[in-house]
PDB file of C-alpha atoms in Angstrom:
ATOM      1  CA  MET A  10       0.371   0.149   0.089  1.00 63.00           C
ATOM      2  CA  PRO A  11       1.679   3.284  -1.010  1.00 79.00           C
ATOM      3  CA  VAL A  12       1.925   6.016   1.648  1.00 93.00           C
ATOM      4  CA  GLN A  13      -0.609   8.683   1.688  1.00 96.00           C
ATOM      5  CA  ALA A  14      -0.122  12.315   2.307  1.00 98.00           C
ATOM      6  CA  LYS A  15      -1.982  13.449   5.282  1.00 98.00           C
ATOM      7  CA  ILE A  16      -1.819  17.089   6.559  1.00 98.00           C
ATOM      8  CA  GLY A  17      -2.022  16.985  10.793  1.00 98.00           C
ATOM      9  CA  PRO A  18      -2.201  20.847  12.193  1.00 98.00           C
ATOM     10  CA  SER A  19      -0.307  21.270  15.272  1.00 95.00           C
ATOM     11  CA  ILE A  20      -3.286  22.868  17.560  1.00 93.00           C
ATOM     12  CA  LEU A  21      -0.697  24.470  19.974  1.00 88.00           C
ATOM     13  CA  ASN A  22      -0.968  27.329  18.223  1.00 85.00           C
ATOM     14  CA  ALA A  23      -4.463  27.482  18.512  1.00 91.00           C
ATOM     15  CA  ASP A  24      -6.472  29.518  21.126  1.00 92.00           C
ATOM     16  CA  LEU A  25      -6.866  26.842  23.915  1.00 89.00           C
ATOM     17  CA  ALA A  26      -9.435  28.199  25.497  1.00 93.00           C
ATOM     18  CA  ASP A  27     -11.444  27.499  22.400  1.00 96.00           C
ATOM     19  CA  LEU A  28      -9.619  24.198  21.396  1.00 95.00           C
ATOM     20  CA  ALA A  29     -12.698  22.466  20.490  1.00 97.00           C
ATOM     21  CA  ASN A  30     -14.102  24.771  18.079  1.00 97.00           C
ATOM     22  CA  GLU A  31     -10.629  25.804  16.513  1.00 97.00           C
ATOM     23  CA  SER A  32     -10.293  21.825  16.233  1.00 97.00           C
ATOM     24  CA  GLN A  33     -13.288  21.136  14.614  1.00 98.00           C
ATOM     25  CA  LYS A  34     -12.571  24.195  12.358  1.00 97.00           C
ATOM     26  CA  LEU A  35      -9.279  22.638  11.222  1.00 98.00           C
ATOM     27  CA  ILE A  36     -11.205  19.402  10.305  1.00 98.00           C
ATOM     28  CA  ASN A  37     -14.004  20.848   8.524  1.00 98.00           C
ATOM     29  CA  ASN A  38     -11.129  22.663   6.253  1.00 98.00           C
ATOM     30  CA  GLY A  39      -9.745  19.230   5.484  1.00 98.00           C
ATOM     31  CA  ALA A  40      -7.433  18.383   8.063  1.00 98.00           C
ATOM     32  CA  ASP A  41      -6.963  14.685   7.728  1.00 98.00           C
ATOM     33  CA  TYR A  42      -5.714  14.596  11.566  1.00 98.00           C
ATOM     34  CA  LEU A  43      -5.222  16.245  14.665  1.00 98.00           C
ATOM     35  CA  HIS A  44      -1.500  16.539  16.088  1.00 98.00           C
ATOM     36  CA  LEU A  45      -1.738  17.642  20.199  1.00 97.00           C
ATOM     37  CA  ASP A  46       1.696  18.573  21.557  1.00 96.00           C
ATOM     38  CA  VAL A  47       1.819  17.080  25.217  1.00 97.00           C
ATOM     39  CA  MET A  48       5.005  18.460  27.257  1.00 96.00           C
ATOM     40  CA  ASP A  49       5.836  17.789  30.804  1.00 96.00           C
ATOM     41  CA  GLY A  50       8.237  20.558  31.746  1.00 95.00           C
ATOM     42  CA  HIS A  51      10.954  18.351  32.301  1.00 96.00           C
ATOM     43  CA  PHE A  52      11.578  16.549  28.697  1.00 96.00           C
ATOM     44  CA  VAL A  53      11.447  20.266  27.455  1.00 95.00           C
ATOM     45  CA  PRO A  54      10.749  23.819  29.315  1.00 93.00           C
ATOM     46  CA  ASN A  55       7.267  24.051  28.338  1.00 92.00           C
ATOM     47  CA  LEU A  56       4.135  22.670  30.076  1.00 93.00           C
ATOM     48  CA  THR A  57       1.048  21.966  27.438  1.00 92.00           C
ATOM     49  CA  PHE A  58      -1.669  19.997  28.502  1.00 94.00           C
ATOM     50  CA  GLY A  59      -2.659  16.143  29.539  1.00 95.00           C
ATOM     51  CA  HIS A  60      -4.599  13.003  29.112  1.00 97.00           C
ATOM     52  CA  SER A  61      -8.103  14.983  31.029  1.00 97.00           C
ATOM     53  CA  LEU A  62      -7.928  17.896  28.344  1.00 96.00           C
ATOM     54  CA  VAL A  63      -7.274  15.429  24.990  1.00 97.00           C
ATOM     55  CA  LYS A  64     -10.261  13.398  26.733  1.00 98.00           C
ATOM     56  CA  CYS A  65     -12.581  16.327  26.679  1.00 97.00           C
ATOM     57  CA  LEU A  66     -11.690  17.198  22.632  1.00 98.00           C
ATOM     58  CA  ARG A  67     -12.460  13.681  21.873  1.00 98.00           C
ATOM     59  CA  ASN A  68     -16.006  14.023  24.108  1.00 98.00           C
ATOM     60  CA  LYS A  69     -16.555  16.843  21.417  1.00 97.00           C
ATOM     61  CA  ILE A  70     -14.859  15.394  18.198  1.00 97.00           C
ATOM     62  CA  LYS A  71     -15.728  11.578  18.149  1.00 96.00           C
ATOM     63  CA  LYS A  72     -14.259  10.211  14.994  1.00 96.00           C
ATOM     64  CA  GLU A  73     -11.159  12.474  13.600  1.00 98.00           C
ATOM     65  CA  PHE A  74      -8.179  10.776  13.910  1.00 98.00           C
ATOM     66  CA  PHE A  75      -6.018  12.215  17.195  1.00 98.00           C
ATOM     67  CA  GLU A  76      -2.363  11.982  17.315  1.00 98.00           C
ATOM     68  CA  THR A  77      -0.589  12.439  20.721  1.00 98.00           C
ATOM     69  CA  HIS A  78       3.575  13.538  20.215  1.00 98.00           C
ATOM     70  CA  MET A  79       4.664  13.406  23.717  1.00 98.00           C
ATOM     71  CA  MET A  80       7.068  15.192  24.537  1.00 98.00           C
ATOM     72  CA  VAL A  81       7.249  13.693  27.884  1.00 98.00           C
ATOM     73  CA  SER A  82      10.320  12.030  29.761  1.00 98.00           C
ATOM     74  CA  ARG A  83       8.082   9.277  31.160  1.00 98.00           C
ATOM     75  CA  PRO A  84       6.308   8.273  28.317  1.00 98.00           C
ATOM     76  CA  ASP A  85       5.283   5.086  29.435  1.00 98.00           C
ATOM     77  CA  GLN A  86       3.579   6.803  32.113  1.00 97.00           C
ATOM     78  CA  TRP A  87       0.639   8.336  30.166  1.00 98.00           C
ATOM     79  CA  ILE A  88      -0.455   5.294  27.667  1.00 98.00           C
ATOM     80  CA  GLU A  89      -2.929   4.185  29.447  1.00 98.00           C
ATOM     81  CA  PRO A  90      -4.561   7.635  30.393  1.00 98.00           C
ATOM     82  CA  MET A  91      -3.812   8.703  26.394  1.00 98.00           C
ATOM     83  CA  ALA A  92      -5.564   5.660  25.433  1.00 98.00           C
ATOM     84  CA  ASP A  93      -8.136   5.675  27.740  1.00 98.00           C
ATOM     85  CA  ALA A  94      -8.766   9.701  26.355  1.00 98.00           C
ATOM     86  CA  GLY A  95      -9.530   8.192  22.840  1.00 98.00           C
ATOM     87  CA  VAL A  96      -5.946   8.980  21.297  1.00 98.00           C
ATOM     88  CA  ASP A  97      -4.972   7.009  17.853  1.00 98.00           C
ATOM     89  CA  LEU A  98      -1.231   7.479  17.579  1.00 98.00           C
ATOM     90  CA  TYR A  99       0.980   7.845  20.469  1.00 99.00           C
ATOM     91  CA  THR A 100       3.999   9.112  19.319  1.00 98.00           C
ATOM     92  CA  PHE A 101       6.853   9.224  22.023  1.00 98.00           C
ATOM     93  CA  HIS A 102      10.568  11.080  21.941  1.00 98.00           C
ATOM     94  CA  ILE A 103      13.011   7.511  22.426  1.00 98.00           C
ATOM     95  CA  GLU A 104      15.832  10.024  23.970  1.00 98.00           C
ATOM     96  CA  PRO A 105      14.718   9.633  27.519  1.00 98.00           C
ATOM     97  CA  VAL A 106      13.983   5.823  27.249  1.00 98.00           C
ATOM     98  CA  MET A 107      16.744   4.420  24.790  1.00 97.00           C
ATOM     99  CA  ALA A 108      16.972   1.205  26.983  1.00 96.00           C
ATOM    100  CA  GLU A 109      13.457   0.561  26.808  1.00 98.00           C
ATOM    101  CA  VAL A 110      11.994   1.701  23.198  1.00 98.00           C
ATOM    102  CA  SER A 111      10.748  -1.633  22.617  1.00 98.00           C
ATOM    103  CA  SER A 112       8.735  -2.046  25.856  1.00 98.00           C
ATOM    104  CA  VAL A 113       7.225   1.087  25.380  1.00 98.00           C
ATOM    105  CA  CYS A 114       6.536   0.064  21.776  1.00 98.00           C
ATOM    106  CA  ARG A 115       4.542  -3.040  23.196  1.00 98.00           C
ATOM    107  CA  LYS A 116       2.883  -0.979  25.836  1.00 98.00           C
ATOM    108  CA  VAL A 117       1.410   1.243  23.643  1.00 98.00           C
ATOM    109  CA  ARG A 118       0.419  -1.509  20.838  1.00 98.00           C
ATOM    110  CA  GLU A 119      -1.300  -3.232  23.671  1.00 98.00           C
ATOM    111  CA  SER A 120      -3.306  -0.281  24.508  1.00 98.00           C
ATOM    112  CA  GLY A 121      -4.879  -0.387  21.545  1.00 98.00           C
ATOM    113  CA  MET A 122      -3.208   2.733  19.895  1.00 98.00           C
ATOM    114  CA  LYS A 123      -0.702   2.805  16.930  1.00 98.00           C
ATOM    115  CA  VAL A 124       3.184   3.357  17.509  1.00 98.00           C
ATOM    116  CA  GLY A 125       5.214   6.475  16.606  1.00 99.00           C
ATOM    117  CA  LEU A 126       8.839   7.272  17.185  1.00 98.00           C
ATOM    118  CA  ALA A 127      10.189  10.960  17.669  1.00 98.00           C
ATOM    119  CA  LEU A 128      13.518  12.080  17.242  1.00 98.00           C
ATOM    120  CA  LYS A 129      14.954  15.417  18.163  1.00 98.00           C
ATOM    121  CA  PRO A 130      17.643  16.628  15.482  1.00 98.00           C
ATOM    122  CA  GLY A 131      20.452  15.673  17.488  1.00 97.00           C
ATOM    123  CA  THR A 132      19.809  12.128  17.395  1.00 98.00           C
ATOM    124  CA  GLU A 133      21.180  10.028  14.555  1.00 98.00           C
ATOM    125  CA  VAL A 134      17.974   8.679  12.672  1.00 98.00           C
ATOM    126  CA  GLN A 135      19.737   5.210  12.640  1.00 97.00           C
ATOM    127  CA  VAL A 136      18.878   4.375  16.030  1.00 97.00           C
ATOM    128  CA  VAL A 137      15.406   3.898  15.032  1.00 97.00           C
ATOM    129  CA  GLU A 138      16.546   1.021  12.951  1.00 96.00           C
ATOM    130  CA  LYS A 139      16.034  -1.983  15.142  1.00 95.00           C
ATOM    131  CA  TYR A 140      12.652  -0.329  16.253  1.00 97.00           C
ATOM    132  CA  VAL A 141      10.806   0.847  12.892  1.00 97.00           C
ATOM    133  CA  ASP A 142       9.395  -2.696  12.766  1.00 96.00           C
ATOM    134  CA  MET A 143       7.499  -2.147  16.022  1.00 97.00           C
ATOM    135  CA  ALA A 144       6.803   1.269  14.658  1.00 98.00           C
ATOM    136  CA  ASP A 145       3.342   2.906  12.225  1.00 98.00           C
ATOM    137  CA  VAL A 146       5.215   6.219  11.931  1.00 98.00           C
ATOM    138  CA  VAL A 147       8.627   7.942  12.134  1.00 98.00           C
ATOM    139  CA  LEU A 148       8.775  11.552  13.508  1.00 98.00           C
ATOM    140  CA  VAL A 149      11.768  13.974  12.433  1.00 98.00           C
ATOM    141  CA  MET A 150      11.706  16.680  14.246  1.00 98.00           C
ATOM    142  CA  THR A 151      12.696  20.193  12.083  1.00 98.00           C
ATOM    143  CA  VAL A 152      13.256  21.854  15.255  1.00 96.00           C
ATOM    144  CA  GLU A 153      13.603  21.475  18.441  1.00 95.00           C
ATOM    145  CA  PRO A 154      11.012  19.981  20.597  1.00 93.00           C
ATOM    146  CA  GLY A 155       9.455  22.651  23.290  1.00 85.00           C
ATOM    147  CA  PHE A 156       8.544  25.048  21.530  1.00 73.00           C
ATOM    148  CA  GLY A 157       6.484  26.897  18.775  1.00 67.00           C
ATOM    149  CA  GLY A 158       7.482  29.257  15.902  1.00 70.00           C
ATOM    150  CA  GLN A 159      10.794  27.955  15.359  1.00 81.00           C
ATOM    151  CA  SER A 160      12.785  28.020  11.986  1.00 93.00           C
ATOM    152  CA  PHE A 161      12.624  24.814   9.831  1.00 96.00           C
ATOM    153  CA  MET A 162      16.096  22.660   9.927  1.00 97.00           C
ATOM    154  CA  GLY A 163      16.551  22.072   6.208  1.00 97.00           C
ATOM    155  CA  ASP A 164      19.534  19.740   7.567  1.00 98.00           C
ATOM    156  CA  MET A 165      17.347  17.463   8.932  1.00 98.00           C
ATOM    157  CA  MET A 166      16.182  16.240   5.145  1.00 98.00           C
ATOM    158  CA  PRO A 167      18.989  13.725   4.782  1.00 98.00           C
ATOM    159  CA  LYS A 168      16.797  11.956   7.704  1.00 98.00           C
ATOM    160  CA  VAL A 169      13.896  11.730   5.963  1.00 98.00           C
ATOM    161  CA  GLN A 170      15.736  10.713   2.782  1.00 98.00           C
ATOM    162  CA  TRP A 171      17.499   7.802   4.402  1.00 98.00           C
ATOM    163  CA  LEU A 172      13.878   6.453   6.297  1.00 98.00           C
ATOM    164  CA  ARG A 173      12.299   6.685   2.670  1.00 97.00           C
ATOM    165  CA  GLU A 174      14.747   4.826   0.938  1.00 97.00           C
ATOM    166  CA  HIS A 175      15.304   1.888   3.497  1.00 97.00           C
ATOM    167  CA  TYR A 176      11.426   1.883   4.196  1.00 97.00           C
ATOM    168  CA  PRO A 177       9.494   2.871   1.269  1.00 95.00           C
ATOM    169  CA  ASN A 178       5.850   1.958   3.064  1.00 96.00           C
ATOM    170  CA  LEU A 179       6.428   3.742   6.407  1.00 97.00           C
ATOM    171  CA  ASP A 180       4.570   6.718   7.310  1.00 98.00           C
ATOM    172  CA  ILE A 181       7.137   9.575   7.709  1.00 98.00           C
ATOM    173  CA  GLU A 182       6.146  12.661   9.858  1.00 98.00           C
ATOM    174  CA  VAL A 183       7.744  16.076   9.940  1.00 98.00           C
ATOM    175  CA  ASP A 184       7.235  18.884  12.591  1.00 97.00           C
ATOM    176  CA  GLY A 185       8.302  22.027  13.176  1.00 95.00           C
ATOM    177  CA  GLY A 186       8.448  25.292  10.816  1.00 94.00           C
ATOM    178  CA  VAL A 187       6.691  23.268   8.479  1.00 96.00           C
ATOM    179  CA  GLY A 188       4.501  25.443   5.965  1.00 96.00           C
ATOM    180  CA  PRO A 189       4.082  26.770   2.276  1.00 97.00           C
ATOM    181  CA  LYS A 190       7.490  28.098   2.209  1.00 97.00           C
ATOM    182  CA  THR A 191       9.406  24.553   3.367  1.00 98.00           C
ATOM    183  CA  ILE A 192       7.075  21.809   2.130  1.00 98.00           C
ATOM    184  CA  GLU A 193       8.272  21.042  -1.149  1.00 98.00           C
ATOM    185  CA  ALA A 194      12.258  20.019   0.989  1.00 98.00           C
ATOM    186  CA  CYS A 195       9.955  17.923   3.181  1.00 98.00           C
ATOM    187  CA  ALA A 196       7.656  16.284   0.340  1.00 98.00           C
ATOM    188  CA  LYS A 197      10.856  15.917  -1.943  1.00 98.00           C
ATOM    189  CA  ALA A 198      12.653  13.902   0.933  1.00 98.00           C
ATOM    190  CA  GLY A 199      10.022  11.649   1.339  1.00 97.00           C
ATOM    191  CA  ALA A 200       7.879  12.776   4.315  1.00 98.00           C
ATOM    192  CA  ASN A 201       3.894  12.182   3.971  1.00 98.00           C
ATOM    193  CA  MET A 202       2.908  13.049   7.389  1.00 98.00           C
ATOM    194  CA  ILE A 203       2.844  16.881   7.443  1.00 98.00           C
ATOM    195  CA  VAL A 204       2.358  18.461  10.742  1.00 98.00           C
ATOM    196  CA  SER A 205       2.203  22.439  10.323  1.00 96.00           C
ATOM    197  CA  GLY A 206       1.492  24.791  13.044  1.00 92.00           C
ATOM    198  CA  THR A 207       1.524  28.317  12.609  1.00 92.00           C
ATOM    199  CA  ALA A 208       1.028  28.339   8.898  1.00 95.00           C
ATOM    200  CA  VAL A 209      -2.349  26.228   9.261  1.00 97.00           C
ATOM    201  CA  ILE A 210      -3.926  27.843  12.259  1.00 95.00           C
ATOM    202  CA  GLN A 211      -3.099  31.438  11.645  1.00 94.00           C
ATOM    203  CA  ALA A 212      -4.041  31.585   7.675  1.00 96.00           C
ATOM    204  CA  SER A 213      -6.263  33.708   6.556  1.00 97.00           C
ATOM    205  CA  ASN A 214      -7.976  30.389   4.357  1.00 98.00           C
ATOM    206  CA  GLN A 215      -7.105  27.829   6.269  1.00 98.00           C
ATOM    207  CA  ARG A 216      -8.141  25.206   3.990  1.00 98.00           C
ATOM    208  CA  ASP A 217      -6.029  26.886   0.818  1.00 98.00           C
ATOM    209  CA  VAL A 218      -3.046  26.078   2.987  1.00 98.00           C
ATOM    210  CA  ILE A 219      -4.223  22.411   4.033  1.00 98.00           C
ATOM    211  CA  ASN A 220      -4.755  21.655   0.331  1.00 98.00           C
ATOM    212  CA  SER A 221      -1.624  23.111  -0.805  1.00 98.00           C
ATOM    213  CA  LEU A 222       0.344  21.150   1.297  1.00 98.00           C
ATOM    214  CA  ARG A 223      -1.002  18.170   0.712  1.00 98.00           C
ATOM    215  CA  SER A 224      -0.530  18.406  -3.143  1.00 97.00           C
ATOM    216  CA  THR A 225       2.623  19.071  -3.089  1.00 98.00           C
ATOM    217  CA  VAL A 226       3.008  16.199  -0.942  1.00 98.00           C
ATOM    218  CA  GLN A 227       0.844  14.120  -3.441  1.00 97.00           C
ATOM    219  CA  LYS A 228       2.954  15.495  -6.095  1.00 95.00           C
ATOM    220  CA  TYR A 229       6.178  13.550  -4.968  1.00 94.00           C
ATOM    221  CA  THR A 230       4.368  10.375  -3.407  1.00 88.00           C
ATOM    222  CA  ASN A 231       2.925   9.566  -6.998  1.00 73.00           C
ATOM    223  CA  ASN A 232       6.306   9.964  -8.650  1.00 66.00           C
ATOM    224  CA  THR A 233       7.770   7.163  -6.147  1.00 52.00           C
ATOM    225  CA  CYS A 234       4.417   4.892  -6.203  1.00 47.00           C
ATOM    226  CA  THR A 235       0.810   4.622  -7.623  1.00 39.00           C
ATOM    227  CA  HIS A 236      -1.535   7.030  -7.331  1.00 36.00           C
ATOM    228  CA  VAL A 237      -3.800   7.698  -4.259  1.00 36.00           C
ATOM    229  CA  HIS A 238      -6.866   9.370  -3.249  1.00 35.00           C
TER     230      HIS A 238
END
């Protein structure tokens, strides 16, 4: 099955006091999934929100695909609560749990969620090699995790290329500074799951930006595999 272009706005830049409406608006404007940034104030300096907010959001938005990007020191601690909150894809950073990646993957899978492995910019992409069979998605961070509004790191693209060459059917996600100006580099390298925060949330026409990101990705995925709708 060829990989599909999917656009997942990061709701971190949205009005968090009106999250359900903001999220629904993104879905109505064509988002394929929602990317929820969870930060613990430890693995990254900032704090965002936890499973109780995700659960409230799930009560309002019943069916859409939720990914939580767990920028936390102890990803195993939140597996059950996030599964209970209705999360579909649990993407965690491997850096704080290098010795336990396999067991965290297993627990995530057993809880009924899909598994995502996230890599900070300083982490070599080859370290995921031994875990890739256990994962549904690999997320290559294109900024340092923990802060919105940073500039896109184009020098992360070789990681994406390496993953695409070695794992043609893997969902490869990029997150950080991705928008209309940087999407071409991501798509060309082989990313098919695109997290975009500010560029989508603050756009005067969200639908246009989402469509344009998607069509750029499709242009490149279609070059390497059959056409996907």
